[in-house]
C-alpha cells in the first residue's frame, strides 16, 4: 500500500486523489418498484486499482455495475466514471470503459470473429486485425473464430465477452463475475492478465461472490448486502491482521441479516 | 415411456408459464378478454355494414384470419427456438428436448400439436366466440350461429396449423420436396370450386357431414404425415462461416447503420428456418390471402381485390419487423456505446430493404392481374399501410414486438390504432377505388409515430432482474 506524503496540504491532497479517481459514486440508489436493489452507496475507485465488490447473490452488485456504466438510471444519488456523469453521458461512459456483463451472451448468428468486428465497428475502431488475433491467441480460442456464437461453449463465450471489453484498450474495465464458466487454466491466465493490466495503469472494478478471487487479486474490496455497502477497505488490512476474508465476509453478512 | 397426456400437460403448463413470465400474469390473462371485447364490438357493428359487406363475407374474412393465425402459431412453434434462447437464456422447451428426454420425436411432436390445438383454441377462438355470442341478441342473429362459428373457426385454425407443420416437415427433409408438394397441391386445387378449397367456409354456409369430413381430412392427413415423418433439425456438427459481416457492412455503408443491417441480414439467413421463414411466415399467408380474395370477389363484387390485397399485404409486411427483432435484444447492446434509437434506426433500414420483397410481389401481382396501370394505385396503398402499421408497432413495442403484442393493453392499443384506418381504406376503396390514394395520408402519422417511438424507447429504462 502506498503511504501519503505529509508535506502536502490535506485539501490539495484530497483534490489530487479526486483527480485520480476513476469511479466516484455518491449516495447511489436504485429502486425497482418497492425493492431497493442498491441503497445509498458511496465509494471511490482510484486509478490503477483492482477493486472487488463482493456480495451474495441478489445483493445489488450487478445493479451497481449497471448504474456505473449508464445501463440503468439511478433513482437517486450520482456517479462519475472517468470524470463523466453516468446519467448525463451514459453512452460516452460506455465508449471509454470496457464492460463484461455477467448474463449477456454474444449474438447467436455472428461468428466469434464477426462479433469482435461488429463491436469494433460500433466503437469506430479501424485496423483491429492484430488486436483480434492477440485476444484469440491470449485466450486460446483461435480455432473458434469462424464458429457461430450460439454454438460456442459458455466458457468460450465468456472469453469472447472478455475480448470485446478490451478491444478498444480502455483504462477502466468493469467486470461482473470475471471467471464465470472458465476452466482453472484460463482462470489463472485471466487473473494474471488483470494483475498485469492494473500494474500497467489500468483500473478494474469487478463484482463477484467468489471470495477467493478477491483475496487473491484485489487491492481493495467492498462488501455489499441487501443493497447496502457494509465495508470497504484494503484486502491487505484483513489478511495482514490474520483474518480470513471468508470468515470476515460471513460475520459481516450474517450480522447484517440478523440486524 | 412417458405417455403423451403427461407430455401434453407439461407442455400446457410450460406454454402458460412462458406467456405469463414474458407478459405478466394479469396482462396475459386479459389478452383473451381483449379478444372477446373486440369480437363483441365488431359483431355489434355488423348490421351497419351489412349492405356493403354481407355476413357471409365477414364470416369468410374471419375464417381466413383464423387460418392465418394457425399458420403463424405453427411457424413460431417450429422455428422459435432461437427467440426463446435470446429471451430466456439457455432455457429450452420440451418440444426441443427430444435428445435429452427418453421420449421419441414423434411422441413429443404429437403432444406438441395437441397442446397447440387446445391452448390456442382457449386463447384465441373461445374468447372470440364468447364475444360474438354476447353480441348475437343485439344483432338479431340466430344463436345457432354461435356453435357454427366456433366449429368453423376451429377448423380453419387447425387447417392452418396442420398445413404449416406438414410443409415444414417436407422442408426439413428437402426443399425440392416442399416445392413439389406446393405445386402438386396448387394443381389439385385448381379444378375445385372456391368453397371446396376452403371447407370450413362451406361448413359455415351449409353445415353438413361432407364439408366437416373434408375439413377433418385437411387437418388430420397433413398432421399425421408431419408426425410420422417429423425430424428434429438439429445440426450434428458445428457450422462455420467465414467473415461475411465486413463485406456486407462495406456494401451497405452508404445507408448508414451498416453494421446493424449486416447483422440483421446474417441473423435472418443463418437462423433456424432461414429462407423457410420467408416461405411460411410471409409467402404462404400472402398466397392464401390472394386465393381467398379471389373467392371473396365472387360474393362481394364491389371489392377491388388488388387494393384489398395491397392493404392486407401492408399489414402482413409489418411482421418483417418481428423477424428482424426476433433474435435480437437491446440487452445485447447495453454494455456497448449504443443508444436504443440507433438500433431502431438500423432495424428500420433493414425493414426498408426487406420490403423490396413485398414491393416486387405487389408489382408482379398488379401487373399480371390488372395490367401495368394498376401498379401505381396498388403501391400507393401498400407503402403507406405498411409504413403506418410498422410505425404503430415500433411506437407500441420498441424492439420487442414478438413479446409486447401479447400484452393485453398494448394489443388493444395496436388494434385501435390500426383497424379504423385500414377499414376506412377498405370501405372507401369499395365505394371508389380512387379513394385508396387517400391512404397516402397515413405517411404523416407514420412519420410522427416513428419519431415519437424513437424518443419513447430512447428514454426507456431497462427493467431489473
XYZ file of C-alpha atoms in Angstrom:
724
model
C 0.000 0.000 0.000
C 1.227 3.499 -0.707
C 1.813 5.975 2.141
C 0.745 9.574 1.789
C 3.412 12.335 1.755
C 2.921 14.525 4.844
C 4.172 17.757 3.236
C 1.106 18.222 1.090
C -1.829 20.191 2.471
C -4.792 17.871 3.164
C -7.134 19.838 0.843
C -4.681 19.710 -2.011
C -4.135 16.054 -1.326
C -7.870 15.417 -1.432
C -8.072 17.229 -4.731
C -5.177 15.193 -6.112
C -6.779 11.967 -5.033
C -10.089 13.077 -6.545
C -8.383 13.683 -9.868
C -7.163 10.128 -9.894
C -10.475 8.576 -9.007
C -11.728 6.608 -11.949
C -15.048 5.943 -10.211
C -16.792 8.285 -7.779
C -20.240 7.286 -6.512
C -22.226 9.346 -4.041
C -25.408 8.064 -2.418
C -26.183 5.855 -5.391
C -29.629 4.271 -5.040
C -31.780 2.151 -7.325
C -35.352 1.135 -6.604
C -37.303 -1.374 -8.680
C -40.836 -0.743 -7.511
C -40.827 -1.458 -3.795
C -37.491 -3.252 -3.919
C -34.352 -1.275 -3.173
C -31.628 -3.008 -5.166
C -28.906 -0.524 -4.235
C -29.216 1.679 -1.184
C -27.228 4.949 -0.893
C -23.831 3.585 -1.837
C -20.857 5.935 -1.886
C -17.457 4.715 -2.982
C -14.381 5.735 -4.947
C -12.010 3.659 -7.013
C -8.556 5.062 -7.734
C -6.635 4.792 -10.979
C -4.574 1.614 -11.185
C -6.653 -0.078 -8.503
C -8.229 -3.514 -8.719
C -11.410 -3.114 -6.713
C -13.673 -6.042 -5.917
C -17.324 -5.642 -4.950
C -18.278 -8.751 -3.014
C -21.718 -9.872 -2.047
C -24.124 -12.798 -2.031
C -26.405 -13.443 -4.994
C -29.010 -10.710 -5.358
C -27.153 -8.261 -3.132
C -27.071 -5.465 -5.748
C -23.666 -5.994 -7.389
C -24.970 -6.193 -10.943
C -27.279 -3.216 -10.482
C -24.320 -1.234 -9.138
C -22.260 -2.009 -12.248
C -25.196 -1.201 -14.499
C -25.627 2.179 -12.840
C -21.922 2.967 -13.023
C -21.963 2.246 -16.758
C -25.148 4.131 -17.570
C -27.103 0.981 -18.373
C -29.760 1.835 -15.784
C -30.551 5.217 -14.319
C -30.081 5.669 -10.574
C -33.198 6.510 -8.605
C -31.118 8.975 -6.621
C -27.502 9.830 -5.976
C -24.817 10.475 -8.534
C -21.777 8.841 -10.057
C -18.876 9.939 -12.208
C -16.819 7.460 -14.165
C -13.550 8.738 -15.603
C -14.876 12.210 -14.880
C -18.125 11.647 -16.804
C -21.533 11.867 -15.173
C -23.200 8.498 -15.795
C -26.701 9.973 -16.057
C -25.782 12.805 -18.408
C -23.281 10.884 -20.558
C -24.182 7.187 -20.415
C -23.093 6.419 -23.988
C -19.844 8.380 -23.600
C -19.123 6.389 -20.433
C -19.570 3.133 -22.332
C -17.322 4.495 -25.075
C -14.390 4.928 -22.737
C -14.777 1.935 -20.427
C -14.890 -1.785 -21.113
C -17.745 -3.835 -19.664
C -18.101 -7.577 -19.242
C -21.684 -8.331 -18.221
C -22.498 -11.461 -16.288
C -25.579 -12.700 -18.088
C -25.429 -11.392 -21.606
C -24.180 -13.618 -24.379
C -22.924 -12.532 -27.815
C -25.400 -12.550 -30.730
C -26.311 -16.083 -31.783
C -25.758 -15.822 -35.509
C -22.483 -13.965 -35.744
C -19.268 -15.940 -35.572
C -16.801 -15.141 -32.792
C -14.606 -13.283 -35.287
C -17.545 -11.379 -36.731
C -18.698 -10.374 -33.277
C -15.384 -8.715 -32.466
C -15.554 -6.881 -35.789
C -19.151 -5.881 -35.055
C -18.070 -4.391 -31.713
C -15.104 -2.719 -33.422
C -17.456 -1.087 -35.931
C -19.727 0.123 -33.125
C -16.659 1.592 -31.430
C -15.330 3.036 -34.714
C -12.080 1.106 -34.401
C -10.004 0.597 -37.532
C -7.286 -1.932 -38.207
C -8.191 -4.286 -35.412
C -6.898 -7.448 -37.056
C -3.878 -7.585 -34.782
C -5.966 -6.827 -31.715
C -8.381 -9.643 -32.561
C -5.544 -12.071 -33.239
C -3.942 -11.130 -29.947
C -7.096 -11.900 -27.984
C -7.838 -15.123 -29.815
C -4.267 -16.220 -29.065
C -4.151 -14.984 -25.463
C -7.410 -16.703 -24.505
C -6.638 -19.696 -26.702
C -9.741 -19.843 -28.863
C -8.422 -19.079 -32.351
C -9.973 -22.329 -33.572
C -13.414 -20.933 -32.705
C -13.054 -17.752 -34.756
C -15.450 -18.934 -37.507
C -17.951 -20.690 -35.226
C -21.380 -19.153 -34.609
C -21.682 -17.703 -31.107
C -24.701 -19.910 -30.418
C -22.518 -22.968 -30.932
C -19.774 -21.808 -28.569
C -19.442 -23.283 -25.110
C -20.227 -20.982 -22.201
C -16.560 -20.680 -21.353
C -15.688 -19.646 -24.898
C -18.498 -17.104 -24.880
C -17.038 -15.659 -21.705
C -13.649 -15.402 -23.427
C -15.305 -13.576 -26.289
C -17.019 -11.139 -23.917
C -13.639 -10.602 -22.294
C -12.041 -9.812 -25.652
C -14.762 -7.344 -26.685
C -14.354 -5.414 -23.440
C -10.615 -4.861 -24.014
C -10.746 -4.345 -27.783
C -10.506 -0.539 -27.552
C -7.771 -0.707 -24.887
C -9.778 1.047 -22.167
C -8.219 2.495 -18.995
C -11.094 1.187 -16.889
C -12.916 -2.128 -17.116
C -15.982 -3.175 -15.137
C -16.469 -6.916 -14.885
C -19.480 -8.745 -13.496
C -18.258 -12.163 -12.313
C -14.977 -12.339 -14.241
C -14.172 -16.035 -14.015
C -17.612 -17.482 -14.545
C -17.562 -20.596 -16.783
C -13.768 -20.508 -17.252
C -11.652 -23.591 -16.607
C -8.895 -23.416 -13.944
C -6.141 -22.864 -16.510
C -7.989 -19.968 -18.086
C -8.921 -18.587 -14.665
C -5.218 -18.416 -13.809
C -4.492 -16.686 -17.108
C -7.252 -14.126 -16.630
C -6.202 -13.381 -13.049
C -2.611 -12.849 -14.172
C -3.771 -10.675 -17.022
C -5.878 -8.476 -14.730
C -2.969 -8.030 -12.312
C -0.689 -7.099 -15.204
C -3.302 -4.729 -16.574
C -3.531 -2.787 -13.312
C 0.279 -2.782 -12.939
C 0.366 -1.025 -16.308
C -2.013 1.662 -15.033
C -5.388 0.135 -15.913
C -8.221 0.082 -13.392
C -10.569 -2.806 -12.719
C -13.897 -2.781 -10.921
C -15.122 -6.323 -10.574
C -18.056 -7.851 -8.802
C -18.064 -11.408 -7.588
C -19.417 -13.720 -4.962
C -16.301 -15.898 -5.185
C -14.206 -14.670 -2.270
C -11.039 -16.448 -3.387
C -10.756 -14.196 -6.439
C -10.946 -11.077 -4.325
C -8.485 -12.384 -1.790
C -6.018 -13.317 -4.490
C -6.046 -10.368 -6.868
C -7.935 -7.370 -5.452
C -6.228 -4.351 -3.881
C -9.354 -3.227 -2.142
C -12.800 -4.697 -1.594
C -16.300 -3.540 -0.813
C -18.877 -5.845 0.754
C -22.474 -5.316 -0.244
C -25.549 -6.951 1.248
C -29.208 -6.174 0.611
C -28.112 -3.220 -1.484
C -26.084 -1.572 1.297
C -22.323 -1.242 1.367
C -21.232 -2.757 4.685
C -17.485 -2.412 4.344
C -14.717 -1.029 2.163
C -11.033 -1.464 2.778
C -7.757 -2.901 1.519
C -7.521 -6.665 1.322
C -4.092 -6.461 2.935
C -5.655 -4.951 6.069
C -7.673 -8.128 6.536
C -5.090 -10.694 5.572
C -2.390 -8.741 7.422
C -4.389 -8.882 10.628
C -4.571 -12.646 10.270
C -8.252 -12.780 9.379
C -9.574 -14.806 6.516
C -11.751 -12.940 4.084
C -14.309 -15.729 4.183
C -14.897 -15.552 7.929
C -14.886 -11.742 7.839
C -17.413 -11.749 4.994
C -19.707 -14.308 6.647
C -19.650 -12.500 10.000
C -20.468 -9.217 8.344
C -23.275 -10.523 6.134
C -24.821 -12.729 8.831
C -24.613 -9.872 11.298
C -26.374 -7.595 8.823
C -29.035 -10.215 8.079
C -29.678 -10.622 11.800
C -29.772 -6.887 12.461
C -42.182 -44.450 -21.625
C -43.729 -41.065 -20.873
C -47.321 -41.118 -22.085
C -48.465 -38.377 -24.444
C -51.067 -36.996 -21.953
C -48.279 -36.327 -19.419
C -46.231 -34.571 -22.047
C -49.293 -32.641 -23.111
C -49.994 -31.424 -19.570
C -46.353 -30.447 -19.076
C -46.383 -28.541 -22.341
C -49.618 -26.748 -21.404
C -48.044 -25.629 -18.117
C -44.891 -24.619 -19.937
C -46.786 -22.555 -22.518
C -48.733 -20.742 -19.814
C -45.598 -20.052 -17.790
C -43.736 -18.707 -20.816
C -46.533 -16.288 -21.627
C -47.218 -15.258 -18.057
C -43.480 -14.763 -17.414
C -42.997 -12.662 -20.502
C -46.151 -10.574 -20.294
C -47.032 -10.701 -16.623
C -49.801 -12.995 -15.447
C -52.589 -10.423 -15.271
C -51.854 -8.732 -18.588
C -51.581 -12.040 -20.374
C -54.732 -13.265 -18.628
C -56.511 -10.210 -20.006
C -55.441 -10.958 -23.588
C -58.375 -13.358 -24.248
C -60.671 -10.777 -22.643
C -59.406 -8.178 -25.092
C -60.160 -10.549 -27.981
C -63.662 -11.147 -26.594
C -64.311 -7.410 -26.298
C -63.145 -6.732 -29.864
C -65.236 -9.630 -31.176
C -68.244 -8.246 -29.275
C -67.796 -4.706 -30.631
C -67.067 -5.990 -34.137
C -70.173 -8.177 -34.087
C -72.317 -5.269 -32.911
C -71.087 -3.270 -35.896
C -72.072 -5.945 -38.431
C -75.592 -4.604 -39.201
C -74.178 -1.172 -40.068
C -72.093 -2.617 -42.881
C -74.490 -5.359 -43.921
C -75.421 -3.635 -47.197
C -71.834 -3.264 -48.348
C -70.416 -6.415 -46.814
C -72.769 -9.369 -46.295
C -72.449 -11.543 -43.208
C -71.157 -14.411 -45.300
C -68.266 -12.277 -46.484
C -67.442 -11.232 -42.925
C -67.522 -14.898 -41.944
C -65.096 -15.727 -44.761
C -62.740 -12.960 -43.634
C -62.869 -14.204 -40.034
C -62.164 -17.749 -41.186
C -59.202 -16.577 -43.273
C -57.920 -14.625 -40.285
C -58.014 -17.713 -38.069
C -56.476 -19.827 -40.820
C -53.558 -17.372 -40.841
C -53.423 -17.440 -37.038
C -52.957 -21.209 -37.288
C -50.149 -20.716 -39.797
C -48.448 -18.174 -37.530
C -48.767 -20.337 -34.401
C -47.315 -23.318 -36.268
C -44.454 -21.249 -37.695
C -43.459 -19.894 -34.312
C -43.706 -23.243 -32.597
C -41.417 -24.817 -35.151
C -38.936 -22.016 -35.629
C -38.957 -20.084 -32.393
C -36.108 -21.829 -30.632
C -33.582 -19.017 -31.011
C -36.148 -16.469 -29.900
C -36.627 -18.478 -26.724
C -32.889 -18.660 -26.212
C -32.475 -14.904 -26.563
C -35.368 -14.240 -24.222
C -34.731 -16.930 -21.621
C -31.007 -17.592 -21.970
C -30.309 -21.259 -22.454
C -33.743 -22.350 -21.244
C -35.263 -24.846 -23.608
C -38.725 -26.141 -24.326
C -39.924 -29.702 -24.036
C -40.611 -29.609 -27.766
C -36.891 -29.131 -28.444
C -35.735 -31.688 -25.895
C -36.031 -34.979 -27.738
C -32.310 -35.592 -27.293
C -32.347 -35.150 -23.540
C -35.657 -36.850 -22.768
C -36.327 -40.564 -23.120
C -39.185 -39.820 -25.493
C -39.277 -40.148 -29.261
C -39.503 -37.107 -31.500
C -42.847 -38.369 -32.800
C -44.430 -38.542 -29.340
C -43.100 -35.120 -28.431
C -44.326 -33.650 -31.677
C -47.754 -35.290 -31.320
C -48.116 -33.853 -27.820
C -46.901 -30.502 -29.133
C -49.615 -30.446 -31.809
C -52.356 -31.385 -29.322
C -51.077 -28.743 -26.909
C -51.085 -26.019 -29.575
C -54.574 -27.056 -30.623
C -56.097 -26.868 -27.147
C -54.070 -23.916 -25.899
C -54.753 -21.648 -28.847
C -58.400 -22.629 -29.092
C -58.682 -21.424 -25.485
C -56.552 -18.346 -26.141
C -57.980 -17.165 -29.483
C -61.082 -18.974 -30.681
C -63.033 -19.441 -27.479
C -62.841 -15.777 -26.403
C -63.671 -14.673 -29.947
C -66.750 -16.897 -29.894
C -67.743 -15.631 -26.449
C -67.588 -12.025 -27.705
C -69.600 -12.951 -30.791
C -72.138 -14.867 -28.676
C -72.611 -11.917 -26.353
C -73.461 -9.716 -29.335
C -75.944 -12.056 -31.072
C -79.008 -10.931 -29.031
C -78.341 -7.313 -30.047
C -77.999 -8.007 -33.767
C -80.907 -10.455 -34.031
C -78.732 -13.337 -35.111
C -79.783 -16.946 -34.650
C -77.931 -18.347 -31.593
C -77.204 -21.427 -33.708
C -74.511 -19.368 -35.390
C -72.518 -19.367 -32.146
C -71.709 -23.071 -32.294
C -71.342 -22.871 -36.055
C -68.841 -20.028 -35.718
C -66.851 -21.863 -33.032
C -66.609 -25.087 -35.024
C -65.779 -23.496 -38.369
C -63.211 -21.112 -36.852
C -61.576 -24.041 -35.074
C -61.462 -25.997 -38.328
C -59.918 -23.036 -40.155
C -57.295 -22.521 -37.434
C -56.372 -26.191 -37.387
C -56.068 -26.376 -41.167
C -53.540 -23.514 -40.986
C -51.628 -25.145 -38.126
C -51.646 -28.559 -39.747
C -50.629 -27.212 -43.166
C -47.592 -25.379 -41.852
C -46.478 -28.443 -39.868
C -46.851 -30.582 -42.981
C -44.948 -28.176 -45.208
C -42.194 -27.631 -42.656
C -41.747 -31.395 -42.289
C -41.234 -31.574 -46.031
C -38.903 -28.567 -45.903
C -36.792 -30.179 -43.177
C -36.208 -33.144 -45.480
C -35.851 -31.433 -48.834
C -36.631 -28.041 -50.333
C -37.355 -29.815 -53.616
C -39.933 -31.987 -51.869
C -41.578 -28.878 -50.455
C -41.654 -27.128 -53.819
C -43.051 -30.250 -55.474
C -45.780 -30.599 -52.843
C -46.787 -26.939 -53.162
C -47.046 -27.220 -56.939
C -48.981 -30.508 -56.689
C -51.409 -29.041 -54.148
C -51.919 -25.934 -56.267
C -52.626 -28.050 -59.353
C -55.011 -30.250 -57.390
C -56.838 -27.190 -56.038
C -57.317 -25.526 -59.425
C -60.229 -27.652 -60.673
C -62.059 -27.367 -57.356
C -64.628 -24.695 -56.677
C -63.857 -21.787 -54.309
C -65.638 -23.119 -51.244
C -64.275 -26.633 -51.795
C -60.728 -25.339 -51.380
C -61.708 -23.982 -48.011
C -64.174 -26.471 -46.456
C -64.625 -24.605 -43.122
C -66.341 -21.903 -45.161
C -68.534 -24.489 -46.909
C -69.364 -25.858 -43.471
C -70.312 -22.398 -42.234
C -72.544 -21.775 -45.258
C -74.190 -25.200 -45.191
C -73.339 -27.295 -42.133
C -73.165 -30.948 -43.015
C -71.149 -34.111 -42.903
C -69.386 -33.577 -46.222
C -67.654 -30.216 -45.507
C -66.940 -31.330 -41.949
C -65.320 -34.559 -43.145
C -63.382 -32.681 -45.811
C -62.147 -30.198 -43.185
C -61.062 -33.007 -40.879
C -59.311 -34.656 -43.797
C -57.425 -31.378 -44.471
C -56.415 -31.321 -40.801
C -55.702 -34.923 -39.938
C -53.857 -36.128 -43.030
C -51.184 -33.377 -43.070
C -50.887 -33.580 -39.265
C -50.452 -37.364 -39.368
C -47.846 -37.125 -42.132
C -45.917 -34.461 -40.221
C -45.956 -36.553 -37.027
C -44.878 -39.719 -38.851
C -42.069 -38.058 -40.771
C -41.007 -35.410 -38.274
C -37.303 -34.817 -37.981
C -35.513 -32.719 -35.406
C -33.470 -30.248 -37.383
C -30.531 -30.241 -35.022
C -27.172 -29.726 -36.666
C -24.897 -32.651 -35.997
C -21.787 -30.574 -36.359
C -20.882 -27.031 -35.561
C -21.375 -24.718 -38.503
C -18.544 -22.457 -39.539
C -18.753 -19.309 -41.598
C -16.080 -17.036 -42.994
C -16.348 -13.345 -42.155
C -19.411 -12.119 -44.033
C -20.090 -9.174 -41.744
C -17.377 -6.883 -43.111
C -18.102 -7.361 -46.835
C -21.831 -6.883 -46.213
C -21.330 -3.843 -43.993
C -18.933 -2.285 -46.523
C -21.538 -2.785 -49.225
C -24.231 -1.150 -47.097
C -22.064 1.743 -45.879
C -23.937 4.410 -47.965
C -27.110 3.652 -45.979
C -25.529 4.237 -42.561
C -26.128 1.821 -39.646
C -24.389 -0.642 -41.949
C -23.137 -2.998 -39.244
C -26.629 -3.276 -37.739
C -28.190 -4.014 -41.134
C -25.469 -6.549 -41.929
C -26.060 -8.252 -38.596
C -29.822 -8.370 -39.250
C -29.177 -9.968 -42.628
C -26.881 -12.613 -41.139
C -29.371 -13.291 -38.316
C -32.088 -13.844 -40.866
C -30.052 -16.000 -43.218
C -28.393 -18.159 -40.581
C -31.236 -18.586 -38.101
C -33.333 -21.711 -37.927
C -35.681 -21.931 -40.865
C -33.623 -19.439 -42.864
C -35.372 -18.951 -46.175
C -38.165 -21.183 -44.885
C -39.189 -18.361 -42.596
C -39.929 -16.196 -45.612
C -41.958 -19.018 -47.152
C -44.001 -19.894 -44.050
C -44.371 -16.517 -42.375
C -44.798 -14.431 -45.477
C -45.295 -16.014 -48.867
C -47.671 -18.716 -47.617
C -50.069 -16.333 -45.813
C -49.857 -13.874 -48.701
C -50.606 -16.617 -51.214
C -53.556 -17.745 -49.113
C -54.866 -14.202 -48.963
C -54.666 -13.839 -52.730
C -56.540 -17.107 -53.255
C -59.190 -16.149 -50.679
C -59.611 -12.694 -52.167
C -60.376 -14.376 -55.455
C -63.202 -16.199 -53.672
C -64.332 -13.074 -51.836
C -64.777 -11.121 -55.054
C -67.344 -13.651 -56.248
C -69.520 -12.868 -53.235
C -68.800 -9.139 -52.989
C -68.453 -7.653 -56.448
C -67.719 -4.133 -55.148
C -64.353 -5.118 -53.745
C -61.232 -4.356 -55.731
C -59.150 -7.445 -54.929
C -55.864 -5.781 -55.787
C -56.392 -2.829 -53.418
C -57.632 -5.144 -50.699
C -54.553 -7.283 -51.298
C -52.340 -4.194 -51.069
C -53.862 -3.270 -47.694
C -53.521 -6.788 -46.278
C -50.015 -7.145 -47.697
C -49.096 -3.868 -45.994
C -50.295 -5.224 -42.643
C -48.558 -8.579 -43.078
C -45.354 -6.899 -44.260
C -45.082 -5.208 -40.890
C -44.351 -8.657 -39.474
C -40.970 -8.386 -41.229
C -40.107 -6.147 -38.288
C -40.870 -9.088 -35.997
C -38.350 -11.219 -37.891
C -35.736 -8.507 -37.535
C -36.184 -8.228 -33.796
C -36.800 -11.911 -33.082
C -33.174 -12.815 -32.476
C -32.040 -9.517 -31.100
C -32.460 -7.803 -27.787
C -31.338 -4.397 -26.638
C -29.742 -6.032 -23.621
C -27.122 -7.304 -26.117
C -26.079 -3.690 -26.666
C -26.483 -2.064 -23.251
C -22.823 -2.633 -22.357
C -21.694 -1.052 -25.640
C -21.766 2.636 -26.610
C -25.077 2.278 -28.433
C -28.430 4.014 -27.980
C -31.805 2.324 -28.441
C -32.640 4.765 -31.231
C -29.544 3.668 -33.185
C -30.663 0.048 -33.034
C -34.208 1.015 -34.062
C -32.813 3.050 -36.979
C -30.849 0.001 -38.105
C -33.981 -2.155 -37.915
C -35.983 0.393 -39.921
C -33.351 0.425 -42.646
C -33.290 -3.381 -42.700
C -37.079 -3.284 -42.905
C -36.949 -0.886 -45.851
C -34.558 -3.202 -47.682
C -36.592 -6.323 -46.974
C -39.754 -4.505 -48.045
C -38.450 -4.775 -51.590
C -39.802 -8.336 -51.474
C -43.468 -7.326 -50.978
C -42.985 -4.373 -53.335
C -41.819 -6.701 -56.105
C -44.639 -9.067 -55.203
C -47.333 -6.425 -55.478
C -45.903 -5.033 -58.696
C -45.965 -8.510 -60.236
C -49.442 -9.329 -58.908
C -50.815 -5.956 -60.047
C -49.238 -6.183 -63.471
C -50.339 -9.780 -64.038
C -53.857 -9.483 -62.623
C -54.880 -5.983 -63.703
C -52.254 -4.618 -66.085
C -49.457 -2.088 -65.694
C -51.915 0.728 -64.914
C -52.836 -0.934 -61.624
C -49.293 -0.913 -60.273
C -49.266 2.702 -59.095
C -52.542 2.612 -57.071
C -51.508 -0.709 -55.539
C -48.139 0.699 -54.480
C -49.769 3.930 -53.273
C -51.918 1.798 -50.984
C -49.340 -0.751 -49.932
C -46.485 1.581 -48.978
C -48.430 3.893 -46.604
C -50.268 0.970 -44.973
C -47.001 -0.878 -44.436
C -45.272 2.255 -43.102
C -48.164 3.116 -40.786
C -48.538 -0.416 -39.390
C -44.787 -0.569 -38.849
C -44.803 2.838 -37.123
C -47.593 1.757 -34.757
C -45.672 -1.444 -33.998
C -42.430 0.418 -33.302
C -44.166 3.046 -31.175
C -46.018 0.487 -29.056
C -43.439 -2.264 -28.806
C -39.986 -0.791 -29.496
C -37.632 -3.675 -30.116
C -39.968 -6.291 -28.612
C -42.942 -6.777 -30.968
C -42.854 -10.562 -30.578
C -43.425 -10.157 -26.865
C -45.355 -6.960 -26.358
C -48.213 -7.610 -28.777
C -49.472 -10.323 -26.434
C -49.710 -7.767 -23.652
C -53.448 -7.061 -23.473
C -53.037 -3.293 -23.064
C -50.589 -2.994 -25.958
C -52.668 -5.292 -28.131
C -55.802 -3.192 -27.570
C -53.937 -0.016 -28.500
C -52.457 -1.706 -31.577
C -55.889 -2.790 -32.813
C -57.425 0.619 -32.058
C -54.603 2.410 -33.844
C -54.599 0.272 -36.982
C -58.028 -1.189 -37.652
C -60.086 2.041 -38.066
C -57.602 3.417 -40.602
C -57.390 0.144 -42.503
C -61.146 -0.456 -42.504
C -61.662 3.101 -43.736
C -59.316 2.486 -46.658
C -61.020 -0.811 -47.499
C -64.539 0.625 -47.362
C -63.520 3.786 -49.200
C -61.956 1.727 -51.978
C -65.173 -0.295 -52.250
C -67.073 2.944 -52.870
C -64.490 4.196 -55.370
C -61.073 2.599 -55.950
C -59.538 6.048 -56.402
C -60.155 6.767 -52.725
C -57.385 4.267 -51.998
C -54.953 7.075 -52.798
C -56.171 8.614 -49.547
C -54.043 6.050 -47.766
C -51.054 8.228 -48.669
C -52.232 10.426 -45.807
C -51.108 7.662 -43.452
C -47.495 8.568 -44.211
C -47.797 11.630 -41.984
C -48.891 9.855 -38.775
C -46.410 7.112 -39.628
C -43.538 9.609 -39.636
C -44.781 11.225 -36.435
C -45.170 7.884 -34.671
C -41.731 6.708 -35.711
C -40.179 9.916 -34.381
C -42.069 9.645 -31.118
C -41.351 5.929 -30.880
C -37.605 6.522 -31.162
C -37.764 9.114 -28.372
C -40.034 6.966 -26.232
C -37.783 3.909 -26.333
C -34.671 6.022 -26.001
C -35.944 7.089 -22.590
C -36.852 3.514 -21.653
C -35.096 2.210 -18.557
C -34.102 -1.443 -18.697
C -36.078 -3.366 -16.097
C -34.208 -5.046 -13.299
C -33.914 -8.765 -12.944
